[in-house]
Structures are given as structure tokens and as C-alpha cells.
Amino acid sequence: MADIRTQSLKKPVDVAEYLFRRLHEAGVRSVHGVPGDYNLVALDYLPGCGLNWVGSVNELNAAYAADGYARVKKISALITTFGVGELSAINGVAGAFSEMIPVVHIVGCPSTLSQRNGMLLHHTLGNGDFNVFANMNTSISCNVAKLNHPSEIADQIDHALRECQLQSRPVYIMLPTDMVQAKVEGARLDNPIDLTEPSNEPEKEDYVVDVVLKYLRAAKRPIILADACAIRHRVLNEVHDLVEKTNLPVFVTPMGKSAVNETHPNYGGVYAGDGSHPDVKEAVSAADLIITIGALKSDFNTSGFTYRTSQLNTIDLHSDHCIVRYSVYPGVRMRGVLRKVINQVSASELAVHPSPTVSTQVNKTDDGSQTITQAWLWPRVGHFLKAKDIVVTETGTANFGIWDTKFPEGVTALSQVLWGSIGWSVGACQGAALAAKDLGDRRRTILFVGDGSFQLTAQELSTMIRQGLKPIIFVLCNEGFTIERFIHGMEATYNDIAQWDFKALVDVFGGSKTSRKFTVKTKDELNKLLTDDAFNAADCLQFVELYMPKEDAPRALVMTAEASAKTNAQRE
Amino acid sequence: MADIRTQSLKKPVDVAEYLFRRLHEAGVRSVHGVPGDYNLVALDYLPGCGLNWVGSVNELNAAYAADGYARVKKISALITTFGVGELSAINGVAGAFSEMIPVVHIVGCPSTLSQRNGMLLHHTLGNGDFNVFANMNTSISCNVAKLNHPSEIADQIDHALRECQLQSRPVYIMLPTDMVQAKVEGARLDNPIDLTEPSNEPEKEDYVVDVVLKYLRAAKRPIILADACAIRHRVLNEVHDLVEKTNLPVFVTPMGKSAVNETHPNYGGVYAGDGSHPDVKEAVSAADLIITIGALKSDFNTSGFTYRTSQLNTIDLHSDHCIVRYSVYPGVRMRGVLRKVINQVSASELAVHPSPTVSTQVNKTDDGSQTITQAWLWPRVGHFLKAKDIVVTETGTANFGIWDTKFPEGVTALSQVLWGSIGWSVGACQGAALAAKDLGDRRRTILFVGDGSFQLTAQELSTMIRQGLKPIIFVLCNEGFTIERFIHGMEATYNDIAQWDFKALVDVFGGSKTSRKFTVKTKDELNKLLTDDAFNAADCLQFVELYMPKEDAPRALVMTAEASAKTNAQRE
Ligand SMILES: Cc1ncc(C[n+]2csc(CCOP(=O)(O)OP(=O)(O)O)c2C)c(N)n1
Ligand SMILES: Cc1ncc(C[n+]2csc(CCOP(=O)(O)OP(=O)(O)O)c2C)c(N)n1
Ligand SMILES: [Mg+2]
Ligand SMILES: [Mg+2]
């Protein structure tokens, strides 16, 4: 006799299969995480659904990797075990929430029966509360789905994945052990899940487009500024087309870096208030209209809130609302507005001024010494990069230095300027490299990470080796937390770190035969390495210790650090 | 002119100084954590207050270390930075909550001004919500103190530290950057903070004592069972005196291991339901009265809920209530009850039967081969251990194997049987060894950790080396997650791990000159090492790779794993 709970199903499939096939459909190919007894049975379903299991070395690294994967592949999945696993990952997931990265976090948890009985199980707080971790996740997830009733599960999964994509933020899915093999309607899988963005209400959209065009046509020096959410909400084609059509100068913020083709003649550089290059600062100050696309004006993205622009000269286009001067248009999404503006505008009707020229200035920053200074390094990196490279930078000198690196076309830059959790970049590099591999792209993945940050998550190098990934990793060895020194405690011992034999880690983690290691202490050594064909080919994992002075920081960092110290100390 | 906010203070001191002097008074000597710009200024105050800063390699490791430190030193402190730091640590703090460990978690956070202004700062979710992380902590802390108003801060700190001690659970203290140097009343520091446990209401206590004595005197085979909370709530002297005075057999649970002197003739072994040794199981089953002290009947502490004892034969003494058969006495603390029972009882009025003899059975478990089996290892370790050793075991085969290790007198055992977060033991080992050092004790700290678990937190070895600690570390190399294999997926690749050159990590982390490394693959090799004088002296960090078979697990683990797999799969 058929099970009464499943006999009405046309094509019964197990919950785990349904979930994983939907993930595959949404674009996931590799799933990050760490096994635990509450998720083991679910893991058995991965290969059958075309998903590759990446056993990371710990859950935080796995979460960081999922973040990096999603930044390249537009979605990712993370599987952890109840309590211990998910809480180990929570900082990585919070980072994905803060930075708007679509990560599907699946937590294998005790059976619904155990939960109802309030059993005193391992990985619990011992108080019978099985919702406490889900509750923590409500504030860092755009959807929380507890898969407790088979009849609701397919809907819950589809809804969660849709929210994840649309809001570009993590979702949290609680998968109890007894639901893994419960049956849901597999016939639903015949129709792809709808992940398309809803259109704007046409009349409202037209209204906003008209207002935008009015100000744009009237402006004497209009410019475009692309920021984080242009990348996160996937309107880079629109940004590109807008620049082409209007011929206006276009700038990026630090978080918007790589949103724009930097070899384009209209590209004017990185704008971040007072931390910008003088030419850029001047050009932006002179503008009487700034169209920001996906702005996110956080402290580190603005050199400590140092924009000197007026809202009266600003049009802010956001993923779910627009603001023209002080008029707010809630619910009007930038994608539709941008597309119509592009269609209706023409360069000839606009006041177009040339952009500042962005050159990489390697010569200008060469102090004649062999010391690899921050001022010299980052422009130099610009010559090393190739089209379509994926560049990952860590909070610290790297995140500020990269402002001065001019990218070739098609580079994708990953950084965590808002959340700023150190160690993130090592996991993110693994995820990004894997995503490129899953996409079948032969793109290089290049990481710049501080020695301090690297220590937090160093063992994710092991996963890179295990997965056969071939990133180029630069560890900036400057004896500790230089960014912190510039905020407070230049000489303080708490800003020192243990001295490691960094590159020996490659061997410890099993990469001695398959990887290459380098130590670089002078400009000449670096120039030689960066122009070496074998090195550039990036056909194996390459690990570079790059020695730099302890008390040297990029100009933008010095300024931002000062501002931060002031904000921290400020009292009424 | 004096500041109006401080002129009423007799001896104004800075908040950071007040907090740290109170911590010192409570027993903290070393503080774990990772710097961040929101806590840097506070860190400057540590040395002046007699506190040693331990910069851990990441926050989760720091939290685990604080947990281990508190298990030895009875209290510990952890300092992290807002958002990124505290969330990285939260799994470790949740473990301390679950396992009842008193950890003071101090989070350096943005200034009260920045919070009120909802500034878009780094390490925030970008939504102006500065309470979201504190809210997450409410469910894993017994007190949350936001130090926002100078006039309340001294009270808040004293209250938090008191709760931390009394409830033996973490407290969460949010320290905004602008409060670090705010002034509070230093004259309060002239009187020590009251950390003593309140006494029971005498009449109520006497009532419970009478009931306990009545059943105890009537019983034909009474026994004592010491569990986790006897250790956590510090009634080990009472347990000891009760055994001496009554002459009754005493058993421990896995979480209660080391609560009792195992060389005492009354010690009967480890009781955990069906997973117990047959002799122990028989003795406990035959009892008609079990006095449990600090019971915590979780799945892994009871071989999967396999006690066959009746509540009608049970007296449960807890930190804040007692239960005699089915009568509950809320608010009656075990300490007072135990003390009075000890005073009033005498062995002559009780039915005393001898305890089972606990021998270490090394010979009995020797299969004649050179393979280091689980069955042979753990009894063998019993001969290696010395009085007062600190023994840390990790979730995995180690946590179950240690049941079969008979401890010399005064051993302190650390394990995380309820929370069970792998990687914990590496951090905890660092904290425990440091606590012993801070106590001026020359106790050895000995860690047994699985190869899988070690990978999660391996870099805490670096902190041990940096702090000059001298633990003996055994990494059980058995090609992955053996405990998981026994629950599900014996052959599954997700239970495999990357093969590391584990002991080379000692060199990577700067310990090549100061440490010693060993590889052990046979019984003879292990016997030789464990009887080597230099090794036993433990005068430097010693790292041992111990190779064991992949599909071998302690008897108790096999049984518990089966029970867990069943519970996970169970459906109505
Ligand atoms: C998880 C986490 N812990 C602490 C911090 C605080 N923090 C920010 S940057 C930094 C130091 C980074 O040092 P390093 O990676 O060496 O960078 P660099 O020397 O290049 O500045 C620290 C500790 C953080 N951002 N995230
Ligand atoms: C943080 C965390 N992640 C995942 C788990 C699930 N888990 C429990 S034990 C274990 C494997 C431990 O393997 P190992 O340390 O090698 O132990 P052994 O082989 O001795 O059993 C895992 C992955 C956990 N308990 N905690
Ligand atoms: Mg550094
Ligand atoms: Mg193992």
C-alpha cells in the first residue's frame, strides 16, 4: 500500500534530491562545508545531483569560500552541521549578508522528532531549544526556512532560492535528519524555478526616467560613479551601455572596483573622497551631477566619510529604490531605469568633459631603492595583471593599495571592504578559483593577503591543493598588523604576529610536488618573477612571500586610518 | 574646572582599568583574543592591570583557549572586535555556555555616538543596527552588559562577573570605544567583588537533607555518581568528603571524568549506560539508590540514552535545585545539601558494598600485533599519565577512548562531550597549559586530538610556541573522521581528509629549535616514547603523530554512534 503522505505525488523525490537539483539549476556546481552527523545522509545525494563536495578544513573557511564562489558564479551553497558547524560559519555568512552575496546555507539538524521531544543531544545548548541558532540567523539571512513538513518543503526551497538571488543575500535552510528522505513533488522540477527580477511599475519607472533625463540634460558636468551594488545586483552591462551611450566620465568606488572596464577612455579612476588621487578628486568635485549606481557609502569606501559632494547634485540608483536629489522613489529598481535612460539618451545632448587619465605610474613611484614599497607595488601589479584575472584582496594594506592598480579589461575584483573580516580572502580565493574552474574558464585567480590575515585561515590552502586549484598567492610579509598600527599602536606588541615559515605550508598541506614557492624581497626579484613566463602561465598553485616594510602603508590607508581613529575616539 | 561627570567620583579610574582590575581580582592573568580597531585602546590597559595579552591566531581559537583556561583557572577573559571578531568567536562562546564554562567575553565596539548616529561603519551589516550581535549573544550568555553610560558601568561590570562565576557561564560585555577612558568610581575597587555563592534557605535545606538521609539510610545498595556539573559548579571537595564519610562506591560519567580520585578504593569506574564496562554496568544496575551529583544526561554522556536506572531509585543534586525521586526542590543548591549530609551521615549506618575494581588492562587488550589499536592505546595511556596531569581530549575516538584510561590522582580532564565542536581541543590545550603556567603549577598538559579535528584549528599550535608553552600533543592519525564513519559513511569520501605533514607545522610556526617531534607507528615505538625520561619531563613542546587504523574505534564509540544514527533516522 502506498504511503498516504506520498501517494498524491506525481513524481516523488527525496527532499535532499529536490534541494540539490534546484541548487544545480540555479548555477551551483561545487558545495562547500564540513560534514557532521546531522548532515551526513544528505551529503550522499550530492554526486547524483551533479554537485561536487568540497570538504573545507573548517566551517568559517567554508563560508568564506562560499562567499568567494558566489562572487564569481553568482550563487553558492554551504552545508554545515547543527550548532557547532553553523556557528563556526556564522561570521562568514554575516559577511555575505553585509556585503550582499547570495549564499545558500543549509544546516543539517536533529530530526523533527528529537526537536519536539527536546532531547538532550550533542551540539545543543542542553536546554532543549532547537531554534536558538536559526533565530541568530534571522538577522543575517534574507530568508529562514525550517524544512519541518514535507508538504511545504518544495515551496520553501523555491522561495528561499528566489529570495537569495533577488536580494543577493544569504538564506538559511534547516534540514532535519528525518526530512532528508521525505518525499516531495518532483514534477515541479520540470519547470525551472523563477529567479527573474520583477519589473518596475511602468508609469512609475517612466516618471523616474524623465526626472533623471531632465537633470542629466541640464547638467554642465555630469559624471557616473559605479559602486558595490552595481556589481552585487548585476547591472554591469547597464553601466557599460550607459557609459557608451552617454560618453560621460565614469569613476568607481573602492567597492565598485572592476565594475567598469578600466582601459575604457572614459574611465577616470577610483573615487573615495579625500583618499582619491588629486585628479580624481578634482574631477568629481567639479561635477554638478553625479549619477551613482549602487552606492554604498561606508567609512572604508569613502576614506572615512570624506565625500564633499552635495545631494542636490546627486542621483542615486539602487537595487530597490532611486533617489533624485531629495526625492525618493521606493520600489523603483535601477535596472529598468538604467535600461530606459540608455535607450532614450544620446551623448550629443549632454555636456561631456574628458575623464582624468588613469596611468599606472610605476616609474613615478619608484624611489630608486630595492625596497618593495606600497606606493610602488600596486601600480606595478597593474602591469602584471591580464584580462579576466580574478583579483582577491584582503582587509589591510592590500585593500587600499589595490586602488592604485589599474586593471586590464574584464578583471573581477573581490574584496570585503564593508564587513572587513580578516582571513576572508584566503577562503574567498579558494571559492573564486573553484568557481572559475566550474565555469570552465581559464582565468587566473590572484590573491593579495597580509601576513596577519593569512594566519587566521591559512589551512584553506590545503583545500586549494586538494581541489587542484592554481591560484597565485601573494602573502605580504610586513611583520604584522600594519593597518592597525596606523589606527592605533604603531609600536604595540599586540600588533605583532608570530613569525611563520609561510611558504613551507604548501609542503605541509601536500603541495610540494604540484606547487611552486617563491620568496621576494627586492623590486628586481619581483620584476623578474612577474615577467617570468612560467609564473604568468599559472598552471599550478604558486605561493609568493613578498617582503615589505612594517611601517609602510598606502596613502589611502593612512588617511582612512586617521579618520577611523578619530571616529572611535569621538565623544559628545 | 573638573568635568561635571567625574567630579563626584572619589577615585576616578578609566573604565578599561576598572574592568581589567576586576578581572585580575577574579583570577584572570592572561587574556585571549585578537586585536581590532574597536578594541585597540582598551588593550593598552592590560599590562598595567597585571594581565598578559595572548594574541591568538584567530578568534575561534581564542574562544576555545579561553574555555580551556577557565576550566583550569576557574575563569577567563576573551577580547574581540565588533562583528567580525565576536562572530568568529561565537561558536566557542556557545560551547562555553553549553558546557558551563565561565568566560568573560569583552567586545570592543563602535562609540556610543557612532551607534546613535547609525553610521555606516566597517564591521557592520550596513543597516545601522548595532545591537544585532549582542542580541545573538543573549541566548548563549548568562548576562549581557552594554557599557553605554558611565554612571552604570561599575555596577554592570561587577554584576556580570558575579553572574559569570555563579552560573558558570559566559557573559557578554560590549565596550564602546568612547567608554574605554570614561571615568568610574575606583574607590569600589578597595572592596573585593562578592563572588560567593548564596546559601540555601536553612529550613528548606534541612528538609532536603532529611529526605536524602532517609533514603540513603534505607537503601540496600546505594552508590554515588559524579557528573559534569560537580566539576563545573566546583563541589569536588564535597564529592570527595562524601565518599570518605559514607564509604560508598563512586562512579563518574564521561563528562564527570576526573571529578573523583581514580586511585581511591571506592572508585568504581565510568558509568554511561550500555557503553559502560560490564562490571560497572552491573554494579550500577544492582544499586537501589543512586545519588547523582551534577548530572547531565546527554546522548554522548550516556551512550545514547541507555541508562537503565529508575527515577524512583535516584536522588539528583544540582547546582540550583535538587530532585529526590520525583520531588523537586527548586532553589536548593547542592553545595549546602552535600555539606550537611556529609556532617550528619556515617558509614556505619549505611549498606556499603565494595566497588568494582578498576584496572587498566593493558595486557588484556594487547592483540599481540604492533598495531596501535584503540582498545590497547587508552589503557596504556593510563600508565603514562602522572598525578596532576591536565588531559585534553577531542570529540572523536579520543573522547570515547579516554573512558578506558585510569587516571592517577589529581588529574584534570578536559573534554567537550555535550557541545562537541571539533578543533576545540587544540585551543583548549593552549588555554589549559597557559592557565597551569599562570597558576605557577608544573603540571603537564597532554592533548589527544584526531587528525580531522586538528586541521580545523591547527594554527593555535603557533600560539603555544609563541607563549613558550610545553604541552604534549598526540595527533591520532587515522586518515580522517573515524567517529563519523561509524555513524554514517564508513567508506564515504566526505569522511576523508587531506593528508598533512602534521609535525612539520611545528617548524612552520617557529618551534623548530624549541620543540621535539615524533612519529609513532607501533606499540613498541609508543612504549619506548612513553617511558622515555626526557619525553616524560615535558620541558618543551612535544608533538607526536600517532598512527592508528582508519576503521578502528573504541567500544563505547561504536555503541554511541549506532544509537546516534538511529536517533537521526527515527521518524514517527
Ligand atoms: C576576524 C577579524 N579579526 C580582527 C580584525 C581586525 N583587523 C583588521 S585588519 C587587521 C590586521 C591585518 O593585518 P595584515 O593582514 O598583516 O595586513 P597589513 O599588514 O597588510 O595591513 C586586524 C587584526 C578583523 N578585521 N577581522
Ligand atoms: C565544528 C565541527 N564541525 C563538524 C563536526 C562534526 N564532526 C564530529 S566528529 C568529526 C570528525 C572528527 O575526526 P577526527 O578528529 O579525525 O576524530 P577520529 O578520527 O579520532 O574519530 C566531525 C567532522 C563537529 N563536531 N564540529
Ligand atoms: Mg601585515
Ligand atoms: Mg581521525
mmCIF file of N, CA and C and ligand atoms in Angstrom, chain A residues 34-37 59 81 84-85 88 123, chain B residues 64 91 374 394-398 419-423 449-454 456 476 478 480-484 497 557, ligand 2:
data_model
loop_
_atom_site.group_PDB
_atom_site.id
_atom_site.type_symbol
_atom_site.label_atom_id
_atom_site.label_comp_id
_atom_site.label_asym_id
_atom_site.label_seq_id
_atom_site.Cartn_x
_atom_site.Cartn_y
_atom_site.Cartn_z
ATOM 1 N N VAL A 34 31.498 21.307 5.853
ATOM 2 C CA VAL A 34 32.186 20.306 6.662
ATOM 3 C C VAL A 34 31.126 19.298 7.103
ATOM 4 N N PRO A 35 31.434 17.997 7.034
ATOM 5 C CA PRO A 35 30.434 17.009 7.434
ATOM 6 C C PRO A 35 30.185 17.029 8.941
ATOM 7 N N GLY A 36 29.040 16.514 9.309
ATOM 8 C CA GLY A 36 28.697 16.330 10.708
ATOM 9 C C GLY A 36 27.571 15.320 10.738
ATOM 10 N N ASP A 37 27.352 14.654 11.854
ATOM 11 C CA ASP A 37 26.414 13.527 11.779
ATOM 12 C C ASP A 37 25.003 13.967 11.392
ATOM 13 N N GLU A 59 34.593 25.351 9.103
ATOM 14 C CA GLU A 59 33.355 25.943 8.586
ATOM 15 C C GLU A 59 33.504 27.419 8.246
ATOM 16 N N THR A 81 26.830 21.501 9.982
ATOM 17 C CA THR A 81 26.045 20.719 10.928
ATOM 18 C C THR A 81 25.563 21.629 12.053
ATOM 19 N N VAL A 84 27.406 23.573 16.305
ATOM 20 C CA VAL A 84 28.860 23.727 16.189
ATOM 21 C C VAL A 84 29.337 24.153 14.803
ATOM 22 N N GLY A 85 28.738 23.563 13.767
ATOM 23 C CA GLY A 85 29.180 23.859 12.412
ATOM 24 C C GLY A 85 28.657 25.206 11.948
ATOM 25 N N SER A 88 30.210 28.130 13.708
ATOM 26 C CA SER A 88 31.580 28.366 13.245
ATOM 27 C C SER A 88 31.575 29.156 11.950
ATOM 28 N N HIS A 123 25.790 18.909 20.431
ATOM 29 C CA HIS A 123 25.658 20.128 19.622
ATOM 30 C C HIS A 123 24.435 20.974 20.002
ATOM 31 N N TYR B 64 38.155 29.115 22.165
ATOM 32 C CA TYR B 64 38.425 27.760 22.662
ATOM 33 C C TYR B 64 39.498 27.805 23.753
ATOM 34 N N ASN B 91 30.961 30.542 18.186
ATOM 35 C CA ASN B 91 30.807 29.101 18.376
ATOM 36 C C ASN B 91 31.573 28.626 19.611
ATOM 37 N N GLN B 374 42.789 1.092 19.227
ATOM 38 C CA GLN B 374 42.080 1.911 20.215
ATOM 39 C C GLN B 374 41.959 1.148 21.533
ATOM 40 N N GLU B 394 39.651 15.318 22.439
ATOM 41 C CA GLU B 394 38.796 15.909 21.405
ATOM 42 C C GLU B 394 37.623 14.980 21.098
ATOM 43 N N THR B 395 36.532 15.565 20.642
ATOM 44 C CA THR B 395 35.421 14.792 20.091
ATOM 45 C C THR B 395 35.974 13.892 18.988
ATOM 46 N N GLY B 396 35.569 12.639 19.012
ATOM 47 C CA GLY B 396 36.125 11.665 18.078
ATOM 48 C C GLY B 396 36.506 10.435 18.879
ATOM 49 N N THR B 397 37.401 9.646 18.362
ATOM 50 C CA THR B 397 37.754 8.431 19.101
ATOM 51 C C THR B 397 38.348 8.766 20.470
ATOM 52 N N ALA B 398 39.054 9.898 20.565
ATOM 53 C CA ALA B 398 39.726 10.225 21.827
ATOM 54 C C ALA B 398 38.744 10.372 22.985
ATOM 55 N N TRP B 419 28.817 19.826 23.807
ATOM 56 C CA TRP B 419 28.849 20.716 22.647
ATOM 57 C C TRP B 419 29.562 20.042 21.475
ATOM 58 N N GLY B 420 30.706 19.442 21.750
ATOM 59 C CA GLY B 420 31.353 18.599 20.742
ATOM 60 C C GLY B 420 31.795 19.301 19.476
ATOM 61 N N SER B 421 32.364 20.471 19.612
ATOM 62 C CA SER B 421 32.840 21.184 18.435
ATOM 63 C C SER B 421 34.281 20.784 18.165
ATOM 64 N N ILE B 422 34.528 20.174 17.007
ATOM 65 C CA ILE B 422 35.887 19.692 16.776
ATOM 66 C C ILE B 422 36.838 20.859 16.492
ATOM 67 N N GLY B 423 38.073 20.667 16.873
ATOM 68 C CA GLY B 423 39.063 21.735 16.825
ATOM 69 C C GLY B 423 39.185 22.410 18.184
ATOM 70 N N VAL B 449 44.164 14.501 20.117
ATOM 71 C CA VAL B 449 43.246 15.101 19.139
ATOM 72 C C VAL B 449 43.300 14.295 17.846
ATOM 73 N N GLY B 450 42.145 14.125 17.219
ATOM 74 C CA GLY B 450 42.086 13.407 15.950
ATOM 75 C C GLY B 450 42.688 14.233 14.823
ATOM 76 N N ASP B 451 43.149 13.544 13.787
ATOM 77 C CA ASP B 451 43.753 14.256 12.652
ATOM 78 C C ASP B 451 42.741 15.181 11.977
ATOM 79 N N GLY B 452 41.488 14.729 11.909
ATOM 80 C CA GLY B 452 40.456 15.575 11.306
ATOM 81 C C GLY B 452 40.238 16.833 12.126
ATOM 82 N N SER B 453 40.067 16.665 13.404
ATOM 83 C CA SER B 453 39.787 17.809 14.283
ATOM 84 C C SER B 453 40.954 18.783 14.310
ATOM 85 N N PHE B 454 42.145 18.244 14.347
ATOM 86 C CA PHE B 454 43.332 19.102 14.444
ATOM 87 C C PHE B 454 43.393 20.101 13.295
ATOM 88 N N LEU B 456 41.157 21.783 11.841
ATOM 89 C CA LEU B 456 40.301 22.969 11.942
ATOM 90 C C LEU B 456 40.990 24.134 12.619
ATOM 91 N N LEU B 476 46.093 11.847 16.570
ATOM 92 C CA LEU B 476 45.732 10.474 16.213
ATOM 93 C C LEU B 476 45.492 10.409 14.718
ATOM 94 N N ASN B 478 44.474 8.721 11.702
ATOM 95 C CA ASN B 478 43.722 7.546 11.236
ATOM 96 C C ASN B 478 42.963 7.848 9.949
ATOM 97 N N GLY B 480 41.275 10.397 8.782
ATOM 98 C CA GLY B 480 40.003 11.107 8.675
ATOM 99 C C GLY B 480 39.070 10.942 9.840
ATOM 100 N N PHE B 481 37.799 11.109 9.508
ATOM 101 C CA PHE B 481 36.735 11.232 10.507
ATOM 102 C C PHE B 481 36.212 9.865 10.940
ATOM 103 N N THR B 482 36.994 9.145 11.717
ATOM 104 C CA THR B 482 36.572 7.796 12.107
ATOM 105 C C THR B 482 35.244 7.805 12.853
ATOM 106 N N ILE B 483 35.056 8.710 13.766
ATOM 107 C CA ILE B 483 33.793 8.745 14.517
ATOM 108 C C ILE B 483 32.607 8.859 13.558
ATOM 109 N N GLU B 484 32.781 9.674 12.527
ATOM 110 C CA GLU B 484 31.690 9.858 11.566
ATOM 111 C C GLU B 484 31.471 8.590 10.745
ATOM 112 N N ILE B 497 40.150 13.054 4.784
ATOM 113 C CA ILE B 497 40.733 14.394 4.929
ATOM 114 C C ILE B 497 41.983 14.502 4.069
ATOM 115 N N LEU B 557 32.387 4.087 21.609
ATOM 116 C CA LEU B 557 32.036 4.926 20.462
ATOM 117 C C LEU B 557 31.180 4.147 19.469
HETATM 118 C C1 LIG C 2 32.961 22.347 14.271
HETATM 119 C C2 LIG C 2 32.506 20.964 13.957
HETATM 120 N N1 LIG C 2 32.331 20.589 12.689
HETATM 121 C C3 LIG C 2 31.922 19.335 12.394
HETATM 122 C C4 LIG C 2 31.672 18.435 13.367
HETATM 123 C C5 LIG C 2 31.233 17.020 13.032
HETATM 124 N N2 LIG C 2 32.234 16.051 13.458
HETATM 125 C C6 LIG C 2 32.189 15.443 14.662
HETATM 126 S S1 LIG C 2 33.472 14.415 14.923
HETATM 127 C C7 LIG C 2 34.104 14.732 13.393
HETATM 128 C C8 LIG C 2 35.321 14.036 12.891
HETATM 129 C C9 LIG C 2 36.478 14.047 13.820
HETATM 130 O O1 LIG C 2 37.520 13.367 13.183
HETATM 131 P P1 LIG C 2 38.883 13.115 13.927
HETATM 132 O O2 LIG C 2 39.238 14.305 14.711
HETATM 133 O O3 LIG C 2 39.873 12.633 12.967
HETATM 134 O O4 LIG C 2 38.482 12.019 15.004
HETATM 135 P P2 LIG C 2 38.628 10.427 14.958
HETATM 136 O O5 LIG C 2 39.133 10.027 13.627
HETATM 137 O O6 LIG C 2 39.578 10.136 16.062
HETATM 138 O O7 LIG C 2 37.260 9.905 15.259
HETATM 139 C C10 LIG C 2 33.314 15.659 12.716
HETATM 140 C C11 LIG C 2 33.600 16.146 11.362
HETATM 141 C C12 LIG C 2 31.835 18.868 14.687
HETATM 142 N N3 LIG C 2 31.593 18.082 15.724
HETATM 143 N N4 LIG C 2 32.260 20.119 14.949
#
